[in-house]
Each structure stands twice: as structure tokens, then as C-alpha cells.
Coordinates of C-alpha atoms in Angstrom, one line a residue:
Chain A
M739 CA 0.0 0.0 0.0
E740 CA 1.3 3.5 -0.8
L741 CA 0.2 7.1 -0.4
Q742 CA -1.7 9.0 -3.1
W743 CA -0.2 12.2 -4.4
P744 CA -2.7 14.6 -2.6
A745 CA -1.8 12.8 0.7
R746 CA 1.9 13.2 0.0
G747 CA 1.3 16.9 -0.6
V748 CA -0.6 17.4 2.7
L749 CA 2.1 15.4 4.7
F750 CA 4.9 17.4 3.0
L751 CA 3.2 20.7 3.9
L752 CA 2.6 19.5 7.5
G753 CA 6.3 18.6 8.0
A754 CA 7.4 21.8 6.2
V755 CA 5.3 24.0 8.6
V756 CA 5.9 22.2 11.9
G757 CA 9.7 21.7 11.3
P758 CA 10.7 25.4 11.2
V759 CA 8.5 26.2 14.2
G760 CA 10.6 23.7 16.3
D761 CA 13.8 24.9 14.6
H762 CA 13.0 28.5 15.5
I763 CA 12.7 27.4 19.2
H764 CA 16.1 25.7 19.0
V765 CA 17.7 28.8 17.6
A766 CA 15.9 31.1 20.0
T767 CA 17.0 29.1 23.0
L768 CA 20.6 28.9 21.6
T769 CA 20.3 25.1 21.4
T770 CA 21.4 25.2 17.8
S771 CA 22.8 27.9 15.5
Y772 CA 23.5 28.5 11.8
P773 CA 26.6 30.2 10.5
D774 CA 26.1 33.4 8.4
S775 CA 25.0 32.2 4.9
P776 CA 23.5 33.6 1.7
I777 CA 20.8 31.0 1.8
P778 CA 17.3 32.6 2.1
E779 CA 15.6 31.9 5.5
I780 CA 12.1 30.9 6.6
G781 CA 11.8 32.0 10.2
S782 CA 15.2 31.1 11.7
S783 CA 15.7 28.2 9.3
P784 CA 17.6 28.1 5.9
L785 CA 15.3 27.3 3.0
W786 CA 16.4 23.7 2.8
F787 CA 15.1 23.0 6.3
P788 CA 11.4 22.8 5.6
L789 CA 12.1 20.9 2.4
A790 CA 14.0 18.3 4.5
T791 CA 11.3 18.0 7.3
G792 CA 8.5 17.9 4.7
L793 CA 10.2 15.2 2.7
A794 CA 11.1 13.1 5.8
T795 CA 7.5 13.2 6.9
V796 CA 6.4 11.8 3.5
L797 CA 9.1 9.1 3.5
L798 CA 8.4 7.9 7.0
A799 CA 4.7 7.8 6.3
E800 CA 5.3 5.8 3.1
L801 CA 7.6 3.4 5.0
R802 CA 4.9 2.8 7.6
L803 CA 2.5 1.6 4.9
R804 CA 5.0 -0.8 3.5
V805 CA 5.7 -2.4 6.8
A806 CA 2.2 -3.4 7.8
P807 CA -1.4 -2.7 6.9
P808 CA -2.8 0.6 8.4
R809 CA -5.0 0.4 11.5
T810 CA -8.4 1.9 11.0
R811 CA -9.5 2.7 14.6
F812 CA -7.6 6.1 14.6
G813 CA -8.9 9.4 13.3
V814 CA -8.0 13.0 12.7
R815 CA -8.2 13.6 16.5
H816 CA -5.4 11.2 17.1
G817 CA -3.4 12.7 14.2
I818 CA -3.7 16.1 15.9
G819 CA -2.6 14.7 19.2
A820 CA 0.5 13.0 17.6
I821 CA 1.5 16.2 15.8
A822 CA 1.1 18.1 19.1
A823 CA 3.2 15.5 20.9
V824 CA 6.1 16.0 18.5
L825 CA 5.9 19.8 18.6
G826 CA 5.6 19.9 22.4
T827 CA 8.6 17.5 22.8
Y828 CA 10.5 19.6 20.3
A829 CA 9.7 22.8 22.3
L830 CA 10.7 21.1 25.5
T831 CA 14.1 20.2 24.2
G832 CA 14.7 23.9 23.5
I833 CA 13.2 25.2 26.8
L834 CA 15.3 22.8 28.8
H835 CA 18.6 23.8 27.1
G836 CA 21.0 24.2 29.9
A837 CA 19.4 21.7 32.3
P838 CA 21.5 18.6 33.2
M839 CA 21.7 16.6 30.0
F840 CA 21.3 13.1 31.4
A841 CA 18.0 14.1 33.1
V842 CA 16.7 15.8 30.0
T843 CA 17.6 12.9 27.8
I844 CA 15.7 10.5 30.1
L845 CA 12.7 12.8 30.1
I846 CA 12.6 13.1 26.3
G847 CA 13.1 9.4 26.0
S848 CA 10.2 8.8 28.4
L849 CA 8.0 11.1 26.4
A850 CA 8.9 9.2 23.2
A851 CA 7.8 6.0 24.9
V852 CA 4.5 7.6 26.1
T853 CA 3.8 8.9 22.6
W854 CA 4.4 5.5 21.2
A855 CA 2.2 3.9 23.8
A856 CA -0.6 6.3 22.9
F857 CA -0.4 6.1 19.1
G858 CA 2.0 3.4 18.0
D859 CA 2.1 -0.3 17.1
L860 CA 5.0 -2.7 16.3
A861 CA 5.3 -1.1 12.8
A862 CA 5.6 2.3 14.3
V863 CA 8.6 1.0 16.4
W864 CA 10.4 0.2 13.2
V865 CA 9.6 3.6 11.6
G866 CA 10.6 5.3 14.8
L867 CA 13.9 3.4 14.9
V868 CA 14.7 4.3 11.3
A869 CA 14.0 8.0 12.1
A870 CA 16.0 7.7 15.3
V871 CA 19.1 6.5 13.4
A872 CA 18.8 8.2 10.0
G873 CA 18.0 11.7 11.5
P874 CA 20.8 11.9 14.0
V875 CA 23.3 10.4 11.6
T876 CA 22.4 13.0 9.0
E877 CA 22.7 15.8 11.6
I878 CA 26.0 14.5 12.8
V879 CA 27.3 14.8 9.3
G880 CA 25.8 18.2 8.9
A881 CA 27.3 19.4 12.2
A882 CA 30.7 18.0 11.2
A883 CA 30.4 19.9 7.9
G884 CA 29.6 23.1 9.7
T885 CA 26.2 23.5 8.1
F886 CA 24.8 24.1 11.6
S887 CA 26.0 23.5 15.2
Y888 CA 24.7 22.4 18.6
A889 CA 25.6 24.4 21.6
A890 CA 28.7 23.3 23.5
D891 CA 26.6 21.9 26.3
A892 CA 24.3 20.0 23.9
D893 CA 26.6 18.3 21.5
Q894 CA 27.8 15.2 23.4
L895 CA 26.5 12.7 20.8
A896 CA 29.2 13.1 18.2
G897 CA 28.3 16.8 17.8
V898 CA 24.5 16.7 18.3
A899 CA 22.3 16.5 21.3
P900 CA 21.9 13.2 23.2
W901 CA 18.1 13.5 23.2
L902 CA 18.0 13.8 19.4
P903 CA 17.4 10.1 18.7
A904 CA 14.4 10.2 21.1
L905 CA 13.0 13.3 19.4
Y906 CA 13.3 11.7 16.0
F907 CA 11.7 8.5 17.3
T908 CA 8.7 10.5 18.4
F909 CA 8.6 12.2 14.9
G910 CA 8.7 8.7 13.3
V911 CA 5.8 7.4 15.4
A912 CA 3.7 10.5 14.5
A913 CA 4.6 10.3 10.8
A914 CA 3.7 6.6 10.8
L915 CA 0.2 7.4 12.3
L916 CA -0.3 10.2 9.8
G917 CA 0.5 7.7 7.0
E918 CA -2.1 5.3 8.3
L919 CA -4.7 8.2 8.6
S920 CA -3.9 9.2 5.0
V921 CA -5.2 6.0 3.6
A922 CA -7.6 4.8 6.2
R923 CA -10.3 7.1 4.7
D924 CA -10.6 4.5 1.9
V925 CA -11.1 1.6 4.2
P926 CA -14.6 0.7 5.4
E927 CA -15.4 1.4 9.1
G928 CA -14.2 -1.6 11.1
G929 CA -12.3 -2.9 8.1
Chain B
M1145 CA -30.1 19.8 27.6
E1146 CA -29.0 21.8 30.7
L1147 CA -27.3 21.2 34.0
Q1148 CA -29.3 20.5 37.2
W1149 CA -28.7 22.8 40.2
P1150 CA -26.7 20.3 42.2
A1151 CA -24.4 19.7 39.2
R1152 CA -24.0 23.5 38.9
G1153 CA -23.0 23.7 42.5
V1154 CA -20.4 21.0 42.2
L1155 CA -18.9 22.5 39.0
F1156 CA -18.8 26.0 40.7
L1157 CA -17.0 24.6 43.7
L1158 CA -14.5 22.7 41.5
G1159 CA -13.7 25.9 39.5
A1160 CA -13.6 27.9 42.7
V1161 CA -11.0 25.6 44.3
V1162 CA -8.8 24.8 41.3
G1163 CA -8.6 28.4 40.1
P1164 CA -7.0 29.9 43.2
V1165 CA -4.4 27.1 43.3
G1166 CA -3.3 28.0 39.8
D1167 CA -3.4 31.7 40.6
H1168 CA -1.3 31.2 43.7
I1169 CA 1.3 29.6 41.5
H1170 CA 1.2 32.5 39.1
V1171 CA 1.7 35.0 42.0
A1172 CA 4.4 32.8 43.6
T1173 CA 6.4 32.6 40.4
L1174 CA 6.0 36.4 39.8
T1175 CA 4.1 35.6 36.6
T1176 CA 1.2 37.9 37.7
S1177 CA 0.7 40.3 40.6
Y1178 CA -2.1 42.2 42.3
P1179 CA -1.8 45.7 43.5
D1180 CA -2.4 46.4 47.2
S1181 CA -6.1 46.3 47.8
P1182 CA -8.7 46.2 50.7
I1183 CA -10.4 43.2 49.0
P1184 CA -10.2 40.1 51.2
E1185 CA -7.9 37.3 49.8
I1186 CA -8.2 33.6 49.4
G1187 CA -4.7 32.3 49.2
S1188 CA -3.0 34.8 46.9
S1189 CA -6.2 35.7 45.1
P1190 CA -8.8 38.5 45.7
L1191 CA -12.2 37.2 46.7
W1192 CA -13.7 37.7 43.3
F1193 CA -11.2 35.3 41.7
P1194 CA -12.7 32.0 42.8
L1195 CA -16.2 33.4 42.1
A1196 CA -15.1 34.1 38.5
T1197 CA -13.4 30.7 37.9
G1198 CA -16.3 28.9 39.5
L1199 CA -18.9 30.8 37.4
A1200 CA -16.8 30.3 34.2
T1201 CA -16.7 26.5 34.8
V1202 CA -20.5 26.4 35.1
L1203 CA -21.1 28.6 32.0
L1204 CA -18.7 26.6 29.8
A1205 CA -20.2 23.3 30.9
E1206 CA -23.7 24.6 30.2
L1207 CA -22.5 25.9 26.8
R1208 CA -21.2 22.4 25.9
L1209 CA -24.6 20.8 26.6
R1210 CA -26.3 23.3 24.3
V1211 CA -23.9 22.7 21.4
A1212 CA -24.3 18.9 21.1
P1213 CA -25.6 15.9 23.1
P1214 CA -23.2 14.6 25.7
R1215 CA -21.1 11.6 25.0
T1216 CA -21.6 8.7 27.4
R1217 CA -18.4 6.7 27.1
F1218 CA -16.5 9.0 29.5
G1219 CA -16.5 8.6 33.3
V1220 CA -15.2 10.1 36.5
R1221 CA -11.7 8.8 35.7
H1222 CA -11.6 11.0 32.6
G1223 CA -13.0 14.0 34.5
I1224 CA -10.1 13.7 37.0
G1225 CA -7.6 13.4 34.2
A1226 CA -9.0 16.5 32.5
I1227 CA -8.9 18.6 35.7
A1228 CA -5.4 17.4 36.3
A1229 CA -4.5 18.4 32.7
V1230 CA -5.7 22.0 33.3
L1231 CA -4.0 22.3 36.7
G1232 CA -0.7 20.8 35.5
T1233 CA -0.7 23.1 32.4
Y1234 CA -1.5 26.1 34.7
A1235 CA 1.4 25.2 37.0
L1236 CA 3.7 24.8 34.1
T1237 CA 3.0 28.3 32.8
G1238 CA 4.1 29.6 36.2
I1239 CA 7.2 27.3 36.5
L1240 CA 8.4 28.3 33.0
H1241 CA 8.0 32.0 33.7
G1242 CA 11.3 33.5 32.4
A1243 CA 11.8 30.9 29.8
P1244 CA 11.8 32.1 26.1
M1245 CA 8.1 33.0 25.5
F1246 CA 7.7 31.7 21.9
A1247 CA 8.9 28.2 23.0
V1248 CA 6.6 28.2 26.1
T1249 CA 3.7 29.3 24.0
I1250 CA 4.2 26.5 21.5
L1251 CA 4.6 24.0 24.4
I1252 CA 1.4 25.2 26.1
G1253 CA -0.5 25.2 22.8
S1254 CA 0.7 21.6 22.1
L1255 CA -0.5 20.5 25.5
A1256 CA -3.8 22.1 24.8
A1257 CA -4.1 20.0 21.6
V1258 CA -3.0 16.9 23.4
T1259 CA -5.7 17.5 26.1
W1260 CA -8.3 18.0 23.4
A1261 CA -7.2 14.9 21.6
A1262 CA -7.6 12.9 24.9
F1263 CA -10.9 14.3 26.0
G1264 CA -12.5 16.5 23.4
D1265 CA -14.9 16.3 20.4
L1266 CA -16.0 18.9 17.9
A1267 CA -18.3 20.6 20.4
A1268 CA -15.3 20.9 22.8
V1269 CA -13.4 22.8 20.1
W1270 CA -16.2 25.4 20.1
V1271 CA -16.3 25.6 23.9
G1272 CA -12.5 25.8 24.0
L1273 CA -12.5 28.6 21.4
V1274 CA -15.1 30.6 23.3
A1275 CA -12.9 30.3 26.5
A1276 CA -9.8 31.1 24.5
V1277 CA -11.3 34.4 23.3
A1278 CA -13.5 35.5 26.2
G1279 CA -10.9 34.7 28.9
P1280 CA -8.0 36.6 27.5
V1281 CA -10.2 39.5 26.3
T1282 CA -11.5 39.8 29.9
E1283 CA -8.0 39.6 31.3
I1284 CA -6.7 42.2 28.8
V1285 CA -9.4 44.6 30.1
G1286 CA -8.6 43.7 33.7
A1287 CA -4.8 44.3 33.1
A1288 CA -5.5 47.6 31.3
A1289 CA -7.6 48.7 34.3
G1290 CA -4.9 47.8 36.7
T1291 CA -6.9 45.1 38.5
F1292 CA -3.9 42.8 38.1
S1293 CA -0.8 42.7 36.0
Y1294 CA 1.4 40.3 34.1
A1295 CA 5.2 40.5 34.5
A1296 CA 7.0 42.7 32.0
D1297 CA 8.4 39.6 30.2
A1298 CA 4.9 37.9 30.1
D1299 CA 2.6 40.6 28.8
Q1300 CA 3.2 40.6 25.0
L1301 CA -0.4 39.8 24.2
A1302 CA -1.9 43.3 24.8
G1303 CA -0.9 43.1 28.4
V1304 CA -1.4 39.4 29.1
A1305 CA 0.7 36.3 28.4
P1306 CA 0.8 34.9 24.9
W1307 CA 0.1 31.4 26.2
L1308 CA -3.1 32.6 27.9
P1309 CA -5.5 31.6 25.0
A1310 CA -4.0 28.0 25.0
L1311 CA -4.5 27.7 28.8
Y1312 CA -8.1 28.9 28.5
F1313 CA -8.7 26.5 25.6
T1314 CA -7.5 23.6 27.8
F1315 CA -9.9 24.9 30.6
G1316 CA -12.8 25.0 28.1
V1317 CA -12.1 21.5 26.9
A1318 CA -12.1 20.2 30.5
A1319 CA -15.2 22.2 31.5
A1320 CA -17.0 20.8 28.4
L1321 CA -16.2 17.2 29.5
L1322 CA -17.3 17.9 33.1
G1323 CA -20.6 19.2 31.7
E1324 CA -21.1 16.0 29.8
L1325 CA -20.2 13.9 32.9
S1326 CA -22.7 16.0 35.0
V1327 CA -25.6 14.7 33.0
A1328 CA -24.4 11.4 31.6
R1329 CA -25.4 9.7 34.8
D1330 CA -29.0 10.1 33.7
V1331 CA -28.3 8.4 30.4
P1332 CA -28.6 4.6 30.1
E1333 CA -25.3 2.7 29.6
G1334 CA -24.4 2.6 25.9
G1335 CA -27.1 5.2 25.2
Chain C
M81 CA -4.3 -14.4 42.9
E82 CA -0.6 -14.0 43.2
L83 CA 2.5 -13.6 41.0
Q84 CA 4.5 -16.5 39.7
W85 CA 8.3 -16.5 40.5
P86 CA 9.4 -15.7 36.9
A87 CA 7.1 -12.6 36.9
R88 CA 8.4 -11.6 40.3
G89 CA 11.9 -11.8 38.9
V90 CA 11.1 -9.7 35.9
L91 CA 9.4 -7.0 38.1
F92 CA 12.3 -7.0 40.5
L93 CA 14.7 -6.4 37.6
L94 CA 12.5 -3.7 36.2
G95 CA 12.4 -1.8 39.5
A96 CA 16.1 -2.5 40.1
V97 CA 17.0 -0.9 36.7
V98 CA 14.6 2.0 36.6
G99 CA 15.2 3.1 40.2
P100 CA 18.9 3.9 40.0
V101 CA 18.4 5.8 36.7
G102 CA 16.0 8.2 38.5
D103 CA 18.2 8.3 41.5
H104 CA 21.2 9.2 39.4
I105 CA 19.1 12.2 38.1
H106 CA 18.3 13.3 41.6
V107 CA 22.0 13.1 42.6
A108 CA 23.1 14.8 39.4
T109 CA 20.7 17.7 39.9
L110 CA 21.7 18.0 43.5
T111 CA 18.1 17.2 44.6
T112 CA 19.4 14.5 46.9
S113 CA 22.9 13.4 48.1
Y114 CA 24.5 10.5 49.9
P115 CA 27.2 10.9 52.5
D116 CA 30.6 9.3 51.9
S117 CA 30.2 5.6 52.5
P118 CA 32.1 2.3 52.1
I119 CA 29.0 0.7 50.5
P120 CA 29.6 -0.2 46.8
E121 CA 27.7 1.9 44.3
I122 CA 25.6 1.3 41.2
G123 CA 25.7 4.5 39.2
S124 CA 25.1 7.1 41.9
S125 CA 23.2 4.8 44.2
P126 CA 24.4 2.6 47.1
L127 CA 24.0 -1.1 46.4
W128 CA 20.8 -1.3 48.6
F129 CA 18.9 1.2 46.4
P130 CA 18.1 -1.1 43.4
L131 CA 17.3 -3.9 45.9
A132 CA 14.8 -1.6 47.6
T133 CA 13.1 -0.3 44.3
G134 CA 13.1 -3.8 42.9
L135 CA 11.5 -5.3 46.0
A136 CA 9.0 -2.4 46.2
T137 CA 7.9 -3.0 42.6
V138 CA 7.2 -6.7 43.4
L139 CA 5.3 -6.0 46.6
L140 CA 3.1 -3.3 45.1
A141 CA 2.3 -5.6 42.1
E142 CA 1.4 -8.4 44.5
L143 CA -0.7 -6.0 46.5
R144 CA -2.7 -5.0 43.4
L145 CA -3.6 -8.7 42.7
R146 CA -4.8 -9.2 46.2
V147 CA -7.1 -6.1 46.1
A148 CA -9.1 -7.0 43.0
P149 CA -9.0 -9.3 39.9
P150 CA -6.7 -8.0 37.1
R151 CA -8.2 -6.2 34.1
T152 CA -7.4 -7.9 30.8
R153 CA -7.8 -5.1 28.3
F154 CA -4.3 -3.7 28.9
G155 CA -1.1 -5.0 27.2
V156 CA 2.6 -4.6 27.0
R157 CA 2.1 -1.3 25.2
H158 CA 0.4 0.2 28.3
G159 CA 3.0 -1.3 30.6
I160 CA 5.7 0.5 28.6
G161 CA 3.7 3.7 28.8
A162 CA 3.3 3.4 32.5
I163 CA 7.0 2.7 33.1
A164 CA 7.8 5.8 31.0
A165 CA 5.4 7.9 32.9
V166 CA 7.1 7.0 36.2
L167 CA 10.6 7.6 34.8
G168 CA 9.6 10.9 33.1
T169 CA 8.0 12.2 36.2
Y170 CA 11.1 11.1 38.2
A171 CA 13.3 13.0 35.8
L172 CA 11.1 16.1 35.9
T173 CA 11.4 16.3 39.7
G174 CA 15.2 16.4 39.3
I175 CA 15.1 18.9 36.4
L176 CA 12.8 21.2 38.2
H177 CA 15.0 21.2 41.4
G178 CA 15.2 24.9 42.4
A179 CA 11.9 25.9 40.8
P180 CA 9.2 27.2 43.3
M181 CA 8.2 24.1 45.3
F182 CA 4.5 24.7 45.6
A183 CA 4.2 24.9 41.8
V184 CA 6.4 21.8 41.2
T185 CA 4.4 19.8 43.8
I186 CA 1.1 20.7 42.0
L187 CA 2.6 19.8 38.6
I188 CA 3.9 16.4 39.9
G189 CA 0.5 15.8 41.6
S190 CA -1.3 16.6 38.4
L191 CA 0.9 14.2 36.4
A192 CA 0.2 11.5 39.0
A193 CA -3.5 12.0 38.4
V194 CA -3.1 12.0 34.6
T195 CA -1.1 8.7 34.9
W196 CA -3.8 7.2 37.1
A197 CA -6.5 8.4 34.6
A198 CA -4.6 6.7 31.8
F199 CA -3.8 3.4 33.5
G200 CA -5.5 3.0 36.8
D201 CA -8.6 1.8 38.4
L202 CA -10.0 1.9 42.0
A203 CA -7.6 -0.9 43.1
A204 CA -4.7 1.2 41.7
V205 CA -5.8 4.1 43.9
W206 CA -5.3 1.9 47.0
V207 CA -1.9 0.6 45.8
G208 CA -0.9 4.2 44.9
L209 CA -1.9 5.5 48.3
V210 CA 0.0 2.7 50.1
A211 CA 3.1 3.6 48.0
A212 CA 2.5 7.4 48.7
V213 CA 2.5 6.8 52.4
A214 CA 5.0 3.9 52.9
G215 CA 7.6 5.4 50.5
P216 CA 7.9 8.9 52.0
V217 CA 7.6 7.6 55.6
T218 CA 10.5 5.3 54.9
E219 CA 12.5 8.1 53.3
I220 CA 11.7 10.5 56.2
V221 CA 13.3 7.9 58.5
G222 CA 16.2 7.4 56.2
A223 CA 16.8 11.2 55.9
A224 CA 16.5 11.6 59.7
A225 CA 19.1 8.8 60.1
G226 CA 21.5 10.5 57.7
T227 CA 21.4 7.7 55.2
F228 CA 20.8 10.3 52.5
S229 CA 19.6 13.8 52.4
Y230 CA 17.4 16.1 50.3
A231 CA 18.6 19.6 49.3
A232 CA 17.8 22.4 51.8
D233 CA 15.3 23.8 49.3
A234 CA 13.6 20.4 48.8
D235 CA 13.2 19.0 52.3
Q236 CA 10.0 20.8 53.5
L237 CA 8.1 17.5 54.1
A238 CA 9.8 16.4 57.3
G239 CA 13.1 16.2 55.6
V240 CA 12.0 15.0 52.2
A241 CA 10.5 16.7 49.1
P242 CA 6.8 17.7 49.1
W243 CA 6.3 16.1 45.7
L244 CA 7.6 12.7 47.0
P245 CA 4.1 11.3 47.8
A246 CA 2.9 12.1 44.3
L247 CA 5.9 10.5 42.7
Y248 CA 5.4 7.4 44.8
F249 CA 1.7 7.4 43.9
T250 CA 2.6 7.3 40.2
F251 CA 5.1 4.5 40.9
G252 CA 2.3 2.5 42.7
V253 CA -0.1 3.0 39.8
A254 CA 2.5 1.7 37.4
A255 CA 3.5 -1.2 39.6
A256 CA -0.2 -2.1 40.0
L257 CA -0.7 -2.2 36.2
L258 CA 2.5 -4.3 35.8
G259 CA 1.1 -6.7 38.3
E260 CA -2.0 -7.1 36.2
L261 CA 0.0 -7.6 33.0
S262 CA 2.1 -10.2 34.7
V263 CA -0.8 -12.5 35.2
A264 CA -3.2 -11.4 32.4
R265 CA -1.2 -13.6 29.9
D266 CA -2.9 -16.6 31.5
V267 CA -6.4 -15.2 31.0
P268 CA -8.3 -15.9 27.7
E269 CA -8.7 -12.9 25.4
G270 CA -11.8 -10.9 26.4
G271 CA -11.9 -12.9 29.7

């Protein structure tokens, strides 16, 4: 099963809007920073940032649908809850910049598990793990290349924040649910 | 459908007890303050404060019942969860006084959405929006009149805090659920 | 109904692993401290700490099964959510060390109520209350004896933190659910 193009467009837009909101919080709280650059900005983010978060949302949603059939007992209400869980967790990582890192990492990891318990299934674990590996690895490369940087007290994971895998896991769980919701409309009630 | 007088009394008491607890947190964290006044106090709040939060709880619950029939699958357990969501969010706005305002506003907004996803329906959105407009507008007038004031770093929304609409939205969602619970006892199981 | 020995072992291990993670956060955030001692340490905790949290987990789970029959509609997913709720709340008490105590106590109490609303029943209230009394009383004795101490700004409850009963209540609710899950495997689906 795969997404239709209109659903891909909606998911891309969602990721492209939510991503820069969280990124602005990271920049405003000095959690991350960008070097001076000629690249146009959207909020605090360079133009490529919303493209990346939009594309990642679509890819993770697609991945979910290839791992297992979508569940049909969830609705728009749960989708809104999952998006809010990601954005709230994202905001919290910025607000807690400067707090003891081990404690914050355990808190963000616990919130990732709570989000999964609320919205996820076994397939969402796999999507979450793919996000939790691919996202931080990409950011480690980006930080090493100087494309952006994490604050000196938030870069202990090879140049990125230790809570980053948990934040990406939460993102993956939410994107997986959005993937399911994007096709479940075609499935008969109780199907 | 409307509330019976005993239910109105219980809801008024609930609002009159929970409100001053949150208000005390706002005063203790220097988020808000009251000028010297001859008005008697309950905790940190002037006497009219619990009357206002009690009355608002009743009015929002009434409004919910006029918008749509109450759902019957919720119980006391959910009512306690919703009250705790409001009080916890209220406490968090005080605890995070001084943290970057955009980030806190997004966090409180995300928690409002999570609370709605857990307990709300379409009717609760309307009740929440009424609360999110009427509450802050009333407080803007009160702050302008000098009845109370928000701290200089928490008054960017015409004299009140930018997260105030989200906090009132959460309050509206909880009051709507409490309205449903206050009459659902009369409805047959599964009705 | 009571636990089988393998289930007791798993619950003991769970408590013995999660406990020291939270305790390390309390020590790292200067919320609590241990005097110099010849007792071997696991992380930041003396050797007896994981034994105590492991044993308490088993005893609270046993207690749950003696109070009422286990519910069968919960699964591993909910167990993971409940463990994460305890660990996240534990971490938050450490992260918020130094914030105004009344506000933090109300927040942790609200989170305890939300955790109960998500996972608990009437039997879990009793287990939570036993934990909320027995845990803090034991710690008050331990603090008075100088075995450990809470920071000067977090010892207002007879030498321990005012949010400690709420944290133990959350622990009790989670342990109660884990007790139910540990036997529910033997019960037919829908039983």
C-alpha cells in the first residue's frame, strides 16, 4: 500500500510547517545555531530545512504503509494529538537547554515512549527506529560539515544532542500514524 | 439539555477551588501580581477570583450541553484526568516564567491540543475557542484597568501572556467534559 | 491471585534498573545526596537502592492482585507507557529542582492524576496510596538517620521533598498495572 499524491502533498506541507517552528525554538533558545549564509531563510531556518522535514514526513509515512497494513481505529483527533506530541517535545528540548543533559535525555526518551504507547504499534517502532538512526546520523554529518551546530553543552552525541534520537523516534511514530490516517479514509469502518 | 442545580453547585466549587491554586502559582512565580487592595484574599487571590473561575466553569459546561448531546463513554476517571491536565498546564505556565516566550507558548499550545485529543470532540473545540477568546479578552481589560498585571516579560499579548489563550482553551475542553459527565449519569449505559 | 516466580523476577529487575536511573538524576541535579560511605555503588546509588526499588515493585504488584482481579484489556504497550510515565516524572522532579516548590508539587501531583486516569482503576488508587505513604515515611526515617539527604530547598516535608508522595503514587499505579499484566497472559482474550 502506498500514499496517493494529494496525501503526499498534505504530509509534506505539515512537515514543512511544523519543522521550522521547532527549529526556531532551538535557535531562539541557543540550542542550535546556523553560520552566516547567503541561503534565504524561513523564520530562523535556511530554505532547505522545511524541504527536509517535509520530505522526511512523507518518506516515514510511506515506510509505515510498506511495513504493515494501516490500523483503522484512529482518526483526525489522534493525528492532531500526535503532531502536538512531536511539537511539544521539540519545544521542551529547547526550553530545557542548559538543564542537566542526562536528566533531559531520560525525560525526552520517556515522552517518546509515552507517545508510542498512545499512538504506536509494532510497525511504528520500526519507523521510529529508522528515524532515530537516520535523523541523528544525517545531523552528525551536517554538524561536522559546519552546516549548523549544537551548543557546546548540547553536542555530546558526536556533535549533536543526546536527546536527538528520542525526538526523531517521536517524529517517526507520529509520521507513521499520519501515514495510516492518510489511507484509512478509503477503508470501510471496522475494516 | 441543561445542568441541574446540584451539578452547577459541584462545578462551581471545582472551579472555585482549582482556580486559586493555579493563581497562587502565578503569583508565587511572579508571573502575575495584584496591587495592594482592601479586598479580602483567598490564598493569593482576591475574593472575586474563585467566584469568576467557578462561574466560568459552570457557564462553559452549560454551553457544551447546548452545542451537542453529551457523549456517554467517559466517566469520573476521565474527568479527574481533564482537571489534572488543566491544573498541570496552569502550574507549568508559572514554572516556566522567564523561559523564552515563543517556546513556552508552543509548548502550552501543544499540551492544549493533546488534552483536546484525549478528552474532546468537535463541540469541545467550540467551547474551548469561546474560552480562549472570552478569557484573554476579559483579562486584557482587567490588566489595562490595573486590577492585576502580568510580568513585563509575560505581557506581550496586549498586556497578558501569549500562552493565555491556549491555557483557557484547555480549561474550556475540561469544563466541556465535566458538563457531559454531569448529565451522563441520567443516560442509560451505551445510550 | 498472586504472581509466579518468573514474573516476580522480571518485576524485580525492572524496578532495580529504573530506580537507579531516576536516583542518578536526583543526585546529578543536587536534589538528593549521599554521605561518603564504604557501600559499593551502582551508578550514583548505594547497592541497597536497586534492591529496595526492585522489591517495592514486586510488593506493590502483589498487593494489586490481592485487592481486585486484574483487568485484561491492557497489554505490554500500556506497561511501557506506565514505566515511561514514572521515569519521566522522576526525571522532571530532578530537572525542576530549584523551581518554586508549591508549583512543582502541584505539577507532579497533576501528572500523578493523569497517569492514574490513563492506566489506573480503583484498586490502583489503593496501591498508589500505600506507596504514597509507605515510601515517603521510609525516606523520612532514612533522611533523619542521615542515610541520604534532600537539598535544603527540597526537604520541607519532614526532611524529604513535598512532591515525593505524588511520585510514589505514580510508581504505585504503574506497579499495579505491571502486576495485572504479569498474570493477564494466562487469561483468555476478552476474559
